[in-house]
Short mmCIF file of C-alpha atoms and ligand atoms in Angstrom, two decimals:
data_model
loop_
_atom_site.label_atom_id
_atom_site.label_comp_id
_atom_site.label_asym_id
_atom_site.label_seq_id
_atom_site.Cartn_x
_atom_site.Cartn_y
_atom_site.Cartn_z
CA MET A 1 -20.37 34.88 198.91
CA SER A 2 -19.85 31.80 201.11
CA SER A 3 -17.48 31.77 204.08
CA LEU A 4 -15.76 29.03 206.06
CA LEU A 5 -14.07 29.22 209.45
CA ILE A 6 -11.65 26.58 210.73
CA LYS A 7 -10.61 27.07 214.34
CA ASN A 8 -8.61 25.66 217.25
CA ALA A 9 -6.32 23.30 215.28
CA ASP A 10 -3.58 22.04 217.64
CA VAL A 11 -1.01 22.95 214.98
CA LEU A 12 -1.56 24.63 211.64
CA VAL A 13 1.34 24.09 209.24
CA THR A 14 1.36 26.96 206.75
CA MET A 15 4.36 26.04 204.51
CA ASP A 16 4.59 29.78 203.84
CA ASP A 17 7.97 31.43 203.14
CA SER A 18 8.83 31.54 206.84
CA ARG A 19 7.39 28.03 207.43
CA ARG A 20 5.12 29.22 210.24
CA GLU A 21 3.55 26.52 212.38
CA ILE A 22 0.69 28.12 214.31
CA LYS A 23 -0.50 26.71 217.63
CA ASN A 24 -4.27 26.88 218.15
CA GLY A 25 -4.43 27.98 214.53
CA GLY A 26 -7.23 28.51 212.10
CA LEU A 27 -8.34 29.75 208.71
CA PHE A 28 -11.02 32.03 207.37
CA CYS A 29 -11.99 31.52 203.71
CA GLU A 30 -14.35 33.22 201.30
CA ASN A 31 -15.47 31.70 198.01
CA GLY A 32 -12.73 29.07 198.06
CA PHE A 33 -9.84 31.46 198.79
CA LEU A 34 -8.02 32.05 202.08
CA LYS A 35 -8.57 35.45 203.70
CA ASN A 36 -6.88 34.92 207.08
CA VAL A 37 -4.42 32.32 208.39
CA SER A 38 -3.60 32.96 212.04
CA PRO A 39 -4.10 31.97 215.68
CA THR A 40 -7.81 31.34 216.25
CA SER A 41 -8.02 34.38 218.54
CA GLU A 42 -7.29 36.71 215.60
CA LEU A 43 -9.93 35.26 213.24
CA PRO A 44 -13.50 36.44 212.62
CA SER A 45 -15.80 34.74 215.10
CA SER A 46 -18.43 33.45 212.69
CA ALA A 47 -18.90 32.19 209.13
CA ASP A 48 -21.49 30.33 207.03
CA GLU A 49 -19.71 27.08 207.91
CA VAL A 50 -17.62 26.60 211.08
CA LEU A 51 -15.48 23.60 211.99
CA ASP A 52 -13.70 23.21 215.32
CA LEU A 53 -10.54 21.17 214.78
CA SER A 54 -9.16 20.96 218.31
CA GLY A 55 -7.22 17.70 218.50
CA TYR A 56 -6.24 17.92 214.80
CA ILE A 57 -3.22 19.00 212.80
CA VAL A 58 -3.98 21.06 209.68
CA LEU A 59 -1.73 21.41 206.65
CA PRO A 60 -1.90 22.45 203.01
CA GLY A 61 -3.46 19.89 200.68
CA LEU A 62 -0.82 17.61 199.18
CA VAL A 63 0.18 17.92 195.52
CA ASN A 64 0.91 14.81 193.47
CA THR A 65 3.13 15.50 190.47
CA HIS A 66 3.22 12.14 188.68
CA HIS A 67 0.73 9.30 188.31
CA HIS A 68 -0.91 6.96 185.80
CA PHE A 69 -4.40 6.50 187.24
CA TYR A 70 -5.34 3.74 184.79
CA GLN A 71 -2.80 1.43 186.36
CA THR A 72 -5.00 0.78 189.42
CA LEU A 73 -6.51 -1.88 187.12
CA THR A 74 -3.20 -3.79 187.09
CA ARG A 75 -1.83 -3.63 190.61
CA ALA A 76 0.23 -6.62 191.76
CA VAL A 77 -0.22 -8.49 188.46
CA PRO A 78 1.70 -11.74 189.12
CA THR A 79 3.68 -11.69 185.86
CA ALA A 80 4.80 -8.08 186.46
CA GLN A 81 5.68 -8.33 190.13
CA ASN A 82 9.36 -9.13 189.69
CA ALA A 83 10.37 -7.18 186.59
CA ASN A 84 12.48 -4.09 185.96
CA LEU A 85 10.97 -1.14 184.04
CA PHE A 86 11.35 -2.39 180.45
CA ASN A 87 10.16 -5.95 181.23
CA TRP A 88 7.37 -4.65 183.44
CA LEU A 89 6.16 -2.41 180.58
CA LYS A 90 6.38 -5.18 177.98
CA THR A 91 4.31 -7.44 180.24
CA LEU A 92 1.64 -4.82 180.86
CA TYR A 93 1.26 -3.06 177.46
CA PRO A 94 -0.94 -5.87 175.99
CA ILE A 95 -3.15 -5.92 179.10
CA TRP A 96 -3.56 -2.11 179.08
CA ALA A 97 -4.47 -2.36 175.37
CA ARG A 98 -7.76 -3.99 176.42
CA MET A 99 -9.01 -0.92 178.35
CA ASN A 100 -12.14 0.89 177.22
CA PRO A 101 -13.48 4.37 178.12
CA GLU A 102 -15.38 3.03 181.15
CA ASP A 103 -12.15 1.42 182.47
CA VAL A 104 -10.28 4.73 182.15
CA PHE A 105 -13.08 6.50 184.04
CA ILE A 106 -13.39 3.95 186.82
CA SER A 107 -9.64 3.57 187.39
CA ALA A 108 -9.21 7.36 187.48
CA GLU A 109 -12.04 7.64 190.00
CA THR A 110 -10.42 4.93 192.11
CA ALA A 111 -6.95 6.49 192.05
CA MET A 112 -8.24 9.99 192.81
CA THR A 113 -10.40 8.74 195.68
CA GLU A 114 -7.41 6.94 197.15
CA LEU A 115 -5.31 10.08 196.68
CA ALA A 116 -7.95 12.31 198.29
CA LEU A 117 -8.15 10.08 201.36
CA SER A 118 -4.35 10.26 201.71
CA GLY A 119 -4.35 14.07 201.70
CA CYS A 120 -3.94 14.92 198.02
CA THR A 121 -5.97 17.91 196.82
CA THR A 122 -4.21 18.44 193.46
CA ALA A 123 -3.03 15.63 191.21
CA SER A 124 -1.27 15.46 187.92
CA ASP A 125 -1.97 12.37 185.86
CA HIS A 126 -0.21 11.05 182.78
CA LEU A 127 -2.45 9.00 180.47
CA TYR A 128 -0.52 7.78 177.42
CA LEU A 129 -2.62 4.88 176.05
CA PHE A 130 -5.98 5.45 174.39
CA PRO A 131 -7.22 2.01 173.37
CA ASN A 132 -10.73 1.15 172.16
CA GLY A 133 -11.99 4.72 171.90
CA SER A 134 -10.86 5.89 175.35
CA ARG A 135 -9.93 9.56 175.71
CA LEU A 136 -8.45 11.92 178.27
CA ASP A 137 -12.03 13.23 178.63
CA ASP A 138 -12.91 9.99 180.50
CA GLU A 139 -10.36 10.77 183.20
CA ILE A 140 -11.40 14.43 183.31
CA ALA A 141 -15.00 13.35 183.96
CA ALA A 142 -13.81 11.23 186.90
CA GLY A 143 -11.87 14.21 188.29
CA LYS A 144 -15.03 16.30 188.33
CA GLU A 145 -16.79 13.56 190.33
CA VAL A 146 -14.07 13.23 192.97
CA GLY A 147 -13.56 16.99 193.29
CA ILE A 148 -9.79 17.35 193.46
CA ARG A 149 -7.80 19.68 191.20
CA LEU A 150 -6.51 17.87 188.14
CA HIS A 151 -3.59 18.51 185.82
CA ALA A 152 -4.53 16.00 183.13
CA SER A 153 -1.63 15.16 180.87
CA ARG A 154 -2.36 14.23 177.28
CA GLY A 155 0.29 11.52 176.98
CA SER A 156 1.29 9.87 173.74
CA MET A 157 3.38 7.12 172.18
CA SER A 158 4.45 7.22 168.53
CA LEU A 159 7.59 5.05 168.44
CA GLY A 160 6.50 1.42 168.17
CA GLU A 161 8.61 -1.72 168.01
CA SER A 162 8.85 -1.64 164.21
CA LYS A 163 10.59 1.77 164.41
CA GLY A 164 12.95 0.71 167.21
CA GLY A 165 10.77 1.71 170.19
CA LEU A 166 9.73 -0.39 173.18
CA PRO A 167 5.89 -0.57 172.94
CA PRO A 168 4.12 -2.84 170.44
CA ASP A 169 2.85 -1.00 167.35
CA SER A 170 -0.73 -1.75 168.42
CA VAL A 171 -0.58 0.80 171.30
CA VAL A 172 1.10 3.70 169.47
CA ASP A 173 -0.63 6.40 167.42
CA SER A 174 0.22 8.74 164.54
CA GLU A 175 1.75 12.13 165.29
CA GLU A 176 -1.03 13.83 163.38
CA ASN A 177 -3.79 12.29 165.54
CA ILE A 178 -1.90 12.99 168.75
CA LEU A 179 -1.34 16.67 167.98
CA LYS A 180 -4.91 17.19 166.78
CA ASP A 181 -6.34 15.64 169.94
CA SER A 182 -3.88 17.60 172.12
CA GLN A 183 -5.07 20.88 170.59
CA ARG A 184 -8.73 19.88 171.04
CA LEU A 185 -8.15 19.11 174.73
CA ILE A 186 -6.33 22.39 175.40
CA GLU A 187 -9.04 24.42 173.68
CA THR A 188 -11.85 22.51 175.41
CA TYR A 189 -10.60 22.26 178.98
CA HIS A 190 -7.49 24.23 179.94
CA ASP A 191 -8.11 26.85 182.62
CA PRO A 192 -4.99 28.90 183.52
CA ASN A 193 -6.71 31.20 186.06
CA PRO A 194 -6.05 31.32 189.83
CA GLY A 195 -8.15 28.63 191.51
CA SER A 196 -8.18 26.54 188.33
CA MET A 197 -9.61 23.05 188.88
CA LEU A 198 -8.39 21.68 185.55
CA GLN A 199 -5.29 22.19 183.46
CA ILE A 200 -4.06 20.31 180.41
CA VAL A 201 -0.42 19.22 180.06
CA LEU A 202 1.27 17.72 177.00
CA SER A 203 3.22 14.57 177.86
CA PRO A 204 4.84 12.42 175.20
CA CYS A 205 5.61 9.32 177.26
CA SER A 206 9.37 8.67 177.24
CA PRO A 207 12.46 8.68 174.99
CA PHE A 208 11.91 4.99 174.16
CA SER A 209 8.27 5.34 173.05
CA VAL A 210 8.12 8.72 171.25
CA THR A 211 9.74 10.07 168.07
CA SER A 212 11.95 13.17 168.18
CA ASP A 213 9.54 14.91 165.79
CA LEU A 214 6.62 14.44 168.20
CA MET A 215 8.74 15.77 171.08
CA ARG A 216 9.55 18.94 169.11
CA GLU A 217 6.02 19.47 167.83
CA SER A 218 4.47 18.89 171.27
CA ALA A 219 6.80 21.51 172.76
CA GLN A 220 5.84 23.95 170.02
CA LEU A 221 2.12 23.38 170.53
CA ALA A 222 2.38 23.65 174.33
CA ARG A 223 4.28 26.95 174.09
CA GLN A 224 1.76 28.34 171.64
CA TYR A 225 -0.91 27.91 174.37
CA GLY A 226 1.30 28.52 177.43
CA ILE A 227 0.76 25.08 178.92
CA HIS A 228 3.23 22.77 180.68
CA LEU A 229 5.22 19.82 179.33
CA HIS A 230 5.94 16.58 181.16
CA THR A 231 7.71 13.31 180.39
CA HIS A 232 9.62 10.43 181.97
CA LEU A 233 13.37 11.07 181.96
CA ALA A 234 16.55 9.39 183.19
CA GLU A 235 14.54 6.76 185.06
CA THR A 236 16.81 3.74 184.44
CA GLN A 237 20.22 2.82 183.09
CA ASP A 238 18.42 0.93 180.28
CA GLU A 239 16.86 4.23 179.18
CA GLU A 240 20.25 5.95 179.22
CA ALA A 241 21.72 3.18 177.03
CA PHE A 242 18.69 3.46 174.68
CA CYS A 243 19.18 7.24 174.30
CA GLN A 244 22.89 6.87 173.61
CA GLN A 245 22.24 4.20 170.99
CA MET A 246 19.14 5.69 169.32
CA PHE A 247 19.92 9.42 169.47
CA GLY A 248 23.61 9.60 170.36
CA TYR A 249 22.86 11.62 173.52
CA ARG A 250 22.45 11.16 177.25
CA PRO A 251 18.77 11.64 178.25
CA VAL A 252 19.15 15.27 179.35
CA GLU A 253 21.21 16.15 176.25
CA TYR A 254 18.45 14.58 174.20
CA MET A 255 15.93 16.91 175.88
CA GLN A 256 18.13 19.88 174.91
CA SER A 257 18.20 18.65 171.31
CA VAL A 258 14.37 18.57 171.07
CA ASP A 259 13.77 21.92 172.86
CA TRP A 260 12.48 20.29 176.04
CA ILE A 261 14.32 22.43 178.59
CA GLY A 262 12.66 25.31 180.43
CA LYS A 263 10.52 26.43 183.33
CA ASP A 264 7.45 24.95 181.63
CA VAL A 265 8.94 21.42 181.71
CA TRP A 266 9.01 18.84 184.49
CA TYR A 267 10.39 15.32 184.35
CA ALA A 268 9.38 12.22 186.27
CA HIS A 269 12.20 10.41 188.11
CA SER A 270 15.45 11.95 186.80
CA ILE A 271 17.62 9.49 188.70
CA TYR A 272 20.55 9.20 186.29
CA VAL A 273 21.73 12.79 186.00
CA SER A 274 25.17 14.37 186.37
CA GLN A 275 25.94 17.34 188.61
CA LYS A 276 26.17 19.48 185.47
CA GLU A 277 22.69 18.34 184.42
CA ILE A 278 21.32 19.12 187.89
CA GLU A 279 22.74 22.64 187.55
CA LEU A 280 21.15 22.93 184.11
CA TYR A 281 17.73 22.05 185.62
CA ALA A 282 18.25 24.70 188.30
CA HIS A 283 19.41 27.35 185.84
CA GLU A 284 16.64 26.72 183.30
CA GLY A 285 13.85 26.13 185.85
CA CYS A 286 13.03 22.50 184.96
CA GLY A 287 11.12 20.61 187.67
CA VAL A 288 11.40 17.03 188.89
CA ALA A 289 8.74 14.62 190.16
CA HIS A 290 10.46 12.33 192.65
CA CYS A 291 8.75 8.92 192.88
CA PRO A 292 10.57 6.94 195.59
CA SER A 293 8.17 3.96 195.91
CA SER A 294 8.14 3.24 192.19
CA ASN A 295 11.92 3.63 191.94
CA MET A 296 12.34 1.05 194.70
CA ARG A 297 9.60 -1.27 193.40
CA LEU A 298 11.21 -1.50 189.93
CA ALA A 299 14.77 -1.43 191.33
CA SER A 300 15.39 1.63 189.12
CA GLY A 301 17.71 3.53 191.48
CA ILE A 302 17.71 6.43 193.96
CA ALA A 303 17.24 10.00 192.72
CA PRO A 304 19.75 12.58 194.02
CA ILE A 305 17.15 14.71 195.76
CA ARG A 306 19.50 16.35 198.25
CA GLU A 307 21.62 17.53 195.31
CA TYR A 308 18.48 18.84 193.59
CA ILE A 309 17.51 20.75 196.73
CA SER A 310 21.02 22.20 197.21
CA ALA A 311 21.10 23.33 193.59
CA GLY A 312 17.65 24.96 193.88
CA VAL A 313 15.81 22.63 191.47
CA LYS A 314 12.01 22.65 191.78
CA LEU A 315 11.21 19.27 193.35
CA GLY A 316 7.86 17.60 194.02
CA LEU A 317 6.63 14.12 194.88
CA GLY A 318 4.76 11.62 192.75
CA VAL A 319 3.24 8.32 193.70
CA ASP A 320 3.75 7.23 190.06
CA GLY A 321 1.45 4.72 188.37
CA SER A 322 -0.54 2.41 190.53
CA ALA A 323 1.03 -0.67 188.95
CA SER A 324 4.54 0.24 190.13
CA ASN A 325 3.84 1.45 193.65
CA ASP A 326 1.17 -0.21 193.99
CA GLY A 327 -0.80 2.49 195.73
CA SER A 328 -1.65 6.19 195.69
CA HIS A 329 -0.86 7.35 199.23
CA MET A 330 0.64 10.85 199.18
CA LEU A 331 1.55 11.00 202.86
CA GLY A 332 3.06 7.52 202.51
CA GLU A 333 5.10 8.78 199.57
CA ALA A 334 6.46 11.67 201.66
CA ARG A 335 7.60 9.08 204.21
CA GLN A 336 9.28 7.02 201.48
CA ALA A 337 11.11 10.15 200.30
CA LEU A 338 12.39 10.74 203.83
CA LEU A 339 13.63 7.18 204.25
CA LEU A 340 15.14 6.83 200.78
CA ALA A 341 17.02 10.16 200.93
CA ARG A 342 18.62 8.98 204.15
CA LEU A 343 19.49 5.58 202.68
CA ARG A 344 21.24 7.23 199.73
CA ALA A 345 23.12 9.58 202.04
CA GLY A 346 24.18 6.60 204.15
CA ILE A 347 25.41 4.68 201.10
CA GLU A 348 27.41 7.78 200.14
CA GLY A 349 29.05 7.85 203.56
CA ALA A 350 27.00 10.40 205.51
CA SER A 351 25.83 9.56 209.00
CA LEU A 352 23.11 10.77 211.33
CA SER A 353 25.34 11.85 214.15
CA GLY A 354 22.84 13.70 216.29
CA ASN A 355 21.49 17.20 216.65
CA ASP A 356 24.84 18.94 216.19
CA ALA A 357 25.36 17.54 212.68
CA PRO A 358 23.68 19.14 209.65
CA PRO A 359 20.42 17.28 209.01
CA ILE A 360 20.46 14.88 206.07
CA PHE A 361 16.81 15.26 205.09
CA THR A 362 14.14 16.14 207.61
CA GLY A 363 10.51 15.14 208.02
CA ARG A 364 9.54 18.76 207.39
CA GLN A 365 11.50 18.75 204.12
CA ALA A 366 9.56 15.65 203.05
CA LEU A 367 6.28 17.47 203.75
CA GLU A 368 7.61 20.50 201.89
CA LEU A 369 8.14 18.41 198.73
CA ALA A 370 4.57 17.12 199.06
CA THR A 371 3.09 20.64 199.30
CA ARG A 372 4.84 23.80 198.09
CA GLY A 373 7.44 21.77 196.17
CA GLY A 374 4.78 20.04 194.10
CA ALA A 375 2.93 23.31 193.50
CA ALA A 376 6.11 24.88 192.09
CA VAL A 377 6.69 21.88 189.83
CA LEU A 378 3.16 22.20 188.38
CA GLY A 379 3.64 25.94 187.91
CA ARG A 380 0.95 26.87 190.47
CA SER A 381 1.45 29.90 192.69
CA ASP A 382 -2.11 29.64 194.12
CA ILE A 383 -1.69 26.33 196.00
CA GLY A 384 0.93 24.51 198.10
CA SER A 385 0.83 26.74 201.20
CA LEU A 386 -1.76 28.28 203.50
CA GLU A 387 -1.54 32.05 203.05
CA PRO A 388 -4.08 34.81 202.42
CA GLY A 389 -5.00 34.93 198.73
CA LYS A 390 -4.22 31.27 198.06
CA CYS A 391 -6.77 28.53 197.46
CA ALA A 392 -8.54 27.03 200.48
CA ASP A 393 -7.03 23.56 199.92
CA PHE A 394 -6.20 21.96 203.24
CA ILE A 395 -6.34 18.70 205.14
CA ALA A 396 -6.79 17.79 208.80
CA ILE A 397 -5.64 14.69 210.63
CA LYS A 398 -6.80 13.72 214.11
CA LEU A 399 -3.85 13.26 216.45
CA ASP A 400 -5.58 10.94 218.88
CA LYS A 401 -4.61 7.84 216.93
CA LEU A 402 -2.74 4.69 217.87
CA ALA A 403 -0.12 5.40 215.17
CA TYR A 404 0.79 8.72 216.83
CA ALA A 405 0.73 7.54 220.44
CA GLY A 406 3.97 8.72 222.04
CA ALA A 407 4.88 11.07 219.17
CA LEU A 408 2.87 14.18 220.06
CA HIS A 409 5.90 16.16 221.26
CA ASP A 410 6.25 16.82 217.48
CA PRO A 411 3.00 16.13 215.63
CA VAL A 412 4.37 17.63 212.38
CA ALA A 413 7.23 15.15 212.23
CA ALA A 414 4.91 12.34 213.39
CA LEU A 415 3.01 12.64 210.08
CA VAL A 416 5.98 11.15 208.21
CA PHE A 417 8.01 9.39 210.90
CA CYS A 418 5.02 7.30 212.03
CA ALA A 419 3.01 4.93 209.83
CA PRO A 420 1.14 6.91 207.12
CA GLN A 421 -2.47 7.65 208.01
CA ASN A 422 -5.44 8.73 205.93
CA VAL A 423 -6.81 12.22 206.50
CA ASP A 424 -9.96 12.91 208.49
CA TYR A 425 -10.91 16.06 206.59
CA SER A 426 -10.03 17.42 203.20
CA PHE A 427 -11.16 20.67 201.62
CA VAL A 428 -10.60 21.65 197.99
CA HIS A 429 -11.37 25.28 197.14
CA GLY A 430 -13.22 25.51 200.44
CA ARG A 431 -15.41 22.49 199.64
CA MET A 432 -15.32 19.54 202.03
CA ILE A 433 -14.65 16.31 200.11
CA VAL A 434 -13.50 14.11 203.02
CA LYS A 435 -15.39 14.13 206.33
CA GLU A 436 -14.49 12.01 209.36
CA GLY A 437 -12.25 9.86 207.19
CA GLN A 438 -14.90 9.16 204.52
CA ILE A 439 -14.99 10.45 200.95
CA LEU A 440 -18.18 12.47 200.42
CA THR A 441 -18.17 12.71 196.63
CA VAL A 442 -18.02 9.03 195.68
CA ASP A 443 -19.78 5.84 196.81
CA SER A 444 -16.58 3.94 197.57
CA HIS A 445 -18.20 0.52 198.04
CA LYS A 446 -19.82 0.63 194.61
CA LEU A 447 -16.60 2.04 193.16
CA ILE A 448 -14.49 -0.87 194.45
CA GLU A 449 -16.97 -3.38 193.08
CA ARG A 450 -17.05 -1.79 189.61
CA HIS A 451 -13.29 -1.35 189.59
CA ASN A 452 -12.58 -4.98 190.51
CA HIS A 453 -14.99 -6.14 187.84
CA ALA A 454 -13.14 -4.04 185.22
CA ALA A 455 -9.73 -5.24 186.45
CA ALA A 456 -10.79 -8.89 186.22
CA ARG A 457 -12.06 -8.34 182.67
CA ILE A 458 -8.85 -6.79 181.30
CA LEU A 459 -6.65 -9.40 182.98
CA ARG A 460 -8.90 -12.30 181.90
ZN1 ZN B 1 5.41 7.14 185.35
#
């Protein structure tokens, strides 16, 4: 039995059902789970490990619901800087096809380290290319090194150019191989228990790169094992036109036709949806990963997140792949969500008319998407808030920083209104993985060197 006591945090943001923010707050944890969350004066006075966080704000670890770790290898590629989604993909597919298992490992380690430093303690990743013998196992190995919780998605592409899809035939695989490997991964790795560090997700990539048969069979396999399903949906108008032409449906109707609606499904983006489709998501329990930076970077559009929230749709945040962001900063993504929601509201005619008007989208709502919202999207009831019984996943940020100078009348809002900062401490299941702003689990200097070497090789 190992215990951990965190005390004297200036503010402890619980994100519990009543959204308590505790002054001079603290936590007491045993074996990676929270036992007490309260003012410091009500906590046990000692533990195996004690950390005084006076001068810090503490909040639940952030949850990232959509990423492609491997894309750290192709950030800011000159020929893909000024392209929309389909052209960006066509430029990058042949470069990604040169990756090997070591590249998948090193890029995943890079992305997860960057995520951890930005406050992320649980990440979902979507790997959908397996060139030159690379496997999802390579990314899983990197996750174990970094020490964050991982929802590793076994992505897939089966609809190549010759069958009317977008990707070249060289990067797609047969349905038989995909399903066999998916089953192997579930049986080898998936842990559904509370406190799970690793879950497997099945994630055929998108309507324009996957056959309808593979969509149906993946859903069947996932439901046989009780695991979650994830895909890109309604990201661009090009995709909507593709679905109409190829399948005769709008993207969401297409999902209905292949049995991809339900509380075990979450979609990345979902920008181009009707009010009726939003209500369908809410009614059926489908989740959405909102990826504001990527949507702006590729000029895809602005997701209707206020409508999702009003309808009661499960909504989380995703930094999306590192080649369309081009970073993995979770707190930065929460800030982007705040700004973009307000821009959309402004375009639609709403105005910020002061404290008497209903708020358009608050800083606290942005943080909510990044914590309990993301946990709900991933189907996790053991993370996303700081409450007794939940996992001891939390982060701490020092408030005595230049970026927050003048904003300490509301340190919670300062996290997203002010320039995004890295965290000073991060704990996953009670284990410290970031200390005084440095990652403890990885040698980041060596990592950068190896990563840049790999990136230069595949771009050659
Ligand atoms: Zn994506």
